[in-house]
XYZ file of N, CA and C in Angstrom:
366
model
N -6.788 135.155 114.912
C -7.520 134.055 114.059
C -6.911 134.186 112.708
N -6.741 135.117 112.081
C -6.344 135.295 110.663
C -4.733 135.339 110.632
N -3.982 134.863 111.693
C -2.555 135.005 111.488
C -2.038 134.062 110.504
N -0.838 134.432 110.080
C -0.163 133.511 109.044
C 1.072 132.988 109.645
N 1.012 132.641 110.970
C 2.172 132.089 111.540
C 2.223 130.630 111.146
N 3.363 130.135 110.634
C 3.598 128.831 110.051
C 4.398 127.936 111.061
N 4.481 128.295 112.291
C 5.186 127.462 113.277
C 4.173 126.369 113.738
N 4.847 125.175 113.974
C 3.807 124.061 114.479
C 3.308 124.527 115.860
N 2.055 123.790 116.067
C 1.364 123.999 117.324
C 2.259 123.547 118.535
N 2.762 122.359 118.384
C 3.662 121.662 119.336
C 4.914 121.677 118.813
N 5.881 122.395 119.348
C 7.301 122.223 118.804
C 8.185 121.665 119.952
N 9.220 120.953 119.692
C 10.101 120.318 120.639
C 11.234 121.211 120.746
N 11.567 121.646 122.042
C 12.793 122.322 122.292
C 13.885 121.196 122.430
N 15.115 121.654 121.913
C 16.175 120.665 122.043
C 16.407 120.254 123.588
N 16.480 118.996 123.771
C 16.806 118.521 125.189
C 15.356 118.147 125.842
N 14.274 118.517 125.344
C 12.919 118.343 125.923
C 12.468 117.026 125.480
N 11.954 116.209 126.392
C 11.278 114.925 125.850
C 9.733 115.213 125.683
N 9.329 114.462 124.667
C 7.858 114.626 124.363
C 7.015 113.626 125.141
N 6.128 114.122 125.711
C 5.241 113.369 126.461
C 4.273 112.636 125.727
N 3.445 111.581 126.384
C 2.631 110.789 125.703
C 1.499 111.535 125.011
N 1.049 112.468 125.836
C -0.142 113.345 125.276
C 0.202 114.135 124.073
N 1.470 114.592 124.105
C 2.052 115.324 122.930
C 2.134 114.402 121.684
N 2.605 113.209 121.940
C 2.786 112.207 120.895
C 1.427 111.836 120.288
N 0.413 111.776 121.175
C -1.111 111.439 120.624
C -1.549 112.599 119.877
N -1.313 113.802 120.294
C -1.790 115.025 119.633
C -1.163 115.068 118.197
N 0.317 114.797 118.207
C 0.861 114.805 116.890
C 0.404 113.829 115.978
N 0.086 112.532 116.488
C -0.425 111.408 115.727
C -1.787 111.805 115.120
N -2.693 112.328 115.945
C -3.980 112.762 115.562
C -3.973 113.750 114.503
N -2.995 114.779 114.720
C -2.819 115.722 113.570
C -2.390 115.242 112.244
N -1.413 114.280 112.364
C -0.873 113.614 111.045
C -2.056 112.803 110.485
N -2.900 112.053 111.288
C -3.922 111.313 110.790
C -5.037 112.108 110.125
N -5.347 113.284 110.669
C -6.261 114.220 110.172
C -5.748 114.753 108.923
N -4.589 115.145 108.826
C -4.010 115.623 107.578
C -4.067 114.616 106.429
N -3.727 113.337 106.726
C -3.654 112.206 105.829
C -5.056 112.084 105.278
N -6.121 112.079 106.040
C -7.419 111.899 105.703
C -7.858 112.981 104.878
N -7.552 114.346 105.155
C -7.914 115.335 104.326
C -7.364 115.351 102.905
N -5.986 114.963 102.891
C -5.218 114.843 101.626
C -5.922 113.759 100.792
N -6.233 112.498 101.407
C -6.908 111.506 100.544
C -8.224 111.935 99.959
N -9.021 112.540 100.844
C -10.399 113.038 100.380
C -10.290 114.073 99.231
N -9.335 114.982 99.360
C -9.144 116.042 98.225
C -8.614 115.304 97.018
N -7.703 114.351 97.035
C -7.296 113.580 95.948
C -8.457 112.828 95.331
N -9.356 112.214 96.193
C -10.462 111.548 95.405
C -11.425 112.397 94.755
N -11.701 113.631 95.421
C -12.604 114.642 94.765
C -11.997 115.121 93.539
N -10.742 115.411 93.478
C -9.991 115.946 92.316
C -10.075 114.907 91.216
N -9.715 113.535 91.398
C -9.835 112.421 90.562
C -11.253 112.310 89.951
N -12.259 112.373 90.799
C -13.713 112.218 90.326
C -13.957 113.459 89.426
N -13.710 114.682 89.741
C -13.934 115.844 88.891
C -13.206 115.750 87.460
N -11.900 115.311 87.452
C -11.190 115.184 86.255
C -11.770 114.172 85.425
N -12.277 113.047 86.073
C -12.903 111.974 85.261
C -14.105 112.441 84.610
N -14.913 113.116 85.475
C -16.265 113.597 84.968
C -16.164 114.629 83.743
N -15.233 115.468 84.054
C -14.989 116.490 82.966
C -14.488 115.921 81.699
N -13.563 114.990 81.842
C -13.110 114.262 80.690
C -14.329 113.498 79.913
N -15.009 112.816 80.641
C -16.097 111.959 79.977
C -17.171 112.967 79.421
N -17.519 114.052 80.101
C -18.679 114.885 79.548
C -18.196 115.540 78.378
N -16.815 116.038 78.294
C -16.350 116.707 77.092
C -16.242 115.811 75.835
N -15.811 114.541 76.273
C -15.615 113.488 75.231
C -16.958 113.119 74.627
N -18.046 112.976 75.432
C -19.392 112.559 75.070
C -19.979 113.815 74.361
N -19.657 115.000 74.793
C -20.319 116.201 74.124
C -19.752 116.364 72.641
N -18.435 116.034 72.533
C -17.755 116.106 71.186
C -18.216 115.079 70.191
N -18.396 113.774 70.699
C -18.686 112.684 69.926
C -20.287 112.589 69.576
N -20.923 113.253 70.503
C -22.426 113.174 70.245
C -22.860 114.473 69.566
N -23.151 114.464 68.381
C -23.430 115.786 67.743
C -24.784 116.363 68.220
N -25.735 115.525 68.508
C -27.130 115.956 68.823
C -27.034 116.029 70.394
N -27.348 117.184 70.933
C -27.363 117.461 72.417
C -26.005 117.271 72.986
N -25.013 117.536 72.276
C -23.577 117.426 72.865
C -23.218 118.511 73.759
N -23.939 119.702 73.675
C -23.710 120.801 74.663
C -24.255 120.364 76.091
N -25.288 119.653 76.018
C -25.791 119.195 77.362
C -24.839 118.316 78.171
N -23.981 117.567 77.583
C -22.981 116.805 78.370
C -21.927 117.560 78.789
N -21.592 118.583 78.045
C -20.538 119.701 78.474
C -21.154 120.394 79.742
N -22.358 120.665 79.603
C -22.967 121.590 80.769
C -22.954 120.718 81.971
N -23.062 119.395 81.839
C -23.125 118.575 83.095
C -21.602 118.652 83.758
N -20.600 118.655 82.919
C -19.407 118.665 83.504
C -19.056 120.144 84.049
N -19.711 121.217 83.509
C -19.496 122.479 84.046
C -20.315 122.729 85.360
N -21.268 121.892 85.510
C -22.006 122.086 86.790
C -21.243 121.587 87.942
N -20.525 120.552 87.675
C -19.547 119.993 88.654
C -18.467 121.004 88.988
N -18.064 121.809 88.127
C -17.019 122.778 88.322
C -17.651 123.982 89.175
N -18.932 124.175 89.099
C -19.699 125.156 89.878
C -19.516 124.677 91.453
N -19.704 123.507 91.622
C -19.509 122.963 92.975
C -18.113 123.155 93.471
N -17.234 122.721 92.671
C -15.703 122.978 92.947
C -15.494 124.440 93.297
N -15.988 125.343 92.590
C -15.735 126.692 92.812
C -16.275 127.141 94.126
N -17.514 126.653 94.619
C -18.008 126.882 96.008
C -16.956 126.228 97.072
N -16.633 125.116 96.803
C -15.602 124.495 97.716
C -14.317 125.278 97.863
N -13.850 125.829 96.691
C -12.608 126.647 96.869
C -12.891 127.909 97.593
N -13.974 128.513 97.342
C -14.267 129.795 98.034
C -14.441 129.524 99.627
N -15.016 128.356 100.022
C -15.053 128.116 101.402
C -13.699 127.733 101.940
N -12.789 127.188 101.136
C -11.428 126.846 101.723
C -10.704 128.242 101.999
N -10.941 129.185 100.985
C -10.200 130.458 101.148
C -10.739 131.094 102.343
N -12.094 131.140 102.547
C -12.626 131.787 103.648
C -12.125 131.242 105.195
N -12.040 129.799 105.145
C -11.435 129.127 106.327
C -9.989 129.641 106.506
N -9.238 129.572 105.458
C -7.743 130.049 105.549
C -7.616 131.384 105.960
N -8.559 132.290 105.539
C -8.434 133.735 105.813
C -8.819 133.976 107.286
N -9.663 133.121 107.884
C -10.275 133.199 109.276
C -11.592 133.760 109.197
N -12.176 134.079 108.020
C -13.482 134.682 108.012
C -14.563 133.571 108.489
N -14.282 132.323 108.196
C -15.100 131.194 108.638
C -14.409 130.357 109.658
N -15.093 129.997 110.774
C -14.427 129.280 111.797
C -13.930 127.963 111.372
N -12.728 127.557 111.881
C -12.198 126.255 111.491
C -12.996 125.073 111.975
N -14.041 125.303 112.859
C -14.891 124.204 113.204
C -15.884 123.843 112.108
N -15.940 124.806 111.121
C -16.826 124.409 110.076
C -16.159 123.585 108.934
N -15.081 122.903 109.226
C -14.526 122.034 108.181
C -15.458 120.935 107.767
N -16.269 120.616 108.686
C -17.270 119.463 108.319
C -18.046 119.831 107.037
N -18.360 121.130 106.958
C -19.103 121.678 105.749
C -18.245 121.351 104.530
N -17.051 121.407 104.500
C -16.129 121.267 103.301
C -16.250 119.814 102.947
N -16.313 118.922 104.003
C -16.409 117.493 103.618
C -17.917 117.115 103.104
N -18.736 117.903 103.562
C -20.140 117.734 103.024
C -20.215 118.168 101.537
N -19.533 119.377 101.231
C -19.547 119.759 99.829
C -18.839 118.859 99.080
N -17.603 118.373 99.509
C -16.846 117.424 98.855
C -17.501 116.115 98.552
N -18.409 115.658 99.431
C -19.261 114.433 99.268
C -20.283 114.734 98.212
N -20.788 115.934 98.233
C -21.856 116.219 97.098
C -21.154 116.292 95.866
N -19.906 116.785 95.772
C -19.263 116.803 94.519
C -19.037 115.268 93.857
N -18.577 114.420 94.869
C -18.368 113.035 94.521
C -19.618 112.449 94.009
N -20.721 112.643 94.606
C -22.011 112.047 94.347
C -22.580 112.542 92.750
N -22.419 113.909 92.720
C -22.825 114.539 91.427
C -21.825 113.904 90.428
N -20.634 113.745 90.637
C -19.678 113.272 89.557
C -20.107 111.806 89.186
N -20.437 111.034 90.243
C -20.836 109.669 89.969
C -22.211 109.736 89.057
N -23.147 110.474 89.524
C -24.409 110.536 88.697
C -24.192 111.126 87.289
N -23.379 112.031 87.107
C -22.964 112.643 85.927
C -22.426 111.624 84.959
N -21.369 110.853 85.514
C -20.788 109.620 84.858
C -21.698 108.577 84.337
N -22.656 108.267 85.242
C -23.814 107.391 84.875
C -24.689 107.815 83.758
N -25.035 109.069 83.845
C -25.913 109.774 82.924
C -25.247 109.978 81.531
N -23.889 110.232 81.578
C -23.218 110.405 80.287
C -23.127 109.144 79.563
N -22.938 107.930 80.190
C -22.900 106.690 79.627
C -24.036 105.747 79.813
N -25.159 106.351 80.043
C -26.402 105.627 80.143
C -26.331 104.257 80.444
């Protein structure tokens, strides 16, 4: 479970033809990887925008400026939880079937980022 073997699950031996089911599995794997990468990029963009806006508003707003910075830091707390979960899944401490929970935490990060951005610019 915790192996670090980097070989692909389905590898083609020279001279061997790929069957239709193997092609479908490869396409599903590529599609799943593309969806995961797009989701991670979306989360990262939202977090960066939120951090930038909260720090900007905290610096320009002399009264209660620290509250805006704390809103950005709370988003970083969620990101830390997500990173710990990714590490646990990669190590094998958490079952790979629990990837849906990563998507749930990522969705919560996106929602918190949106609400923070709205609150920062009332």
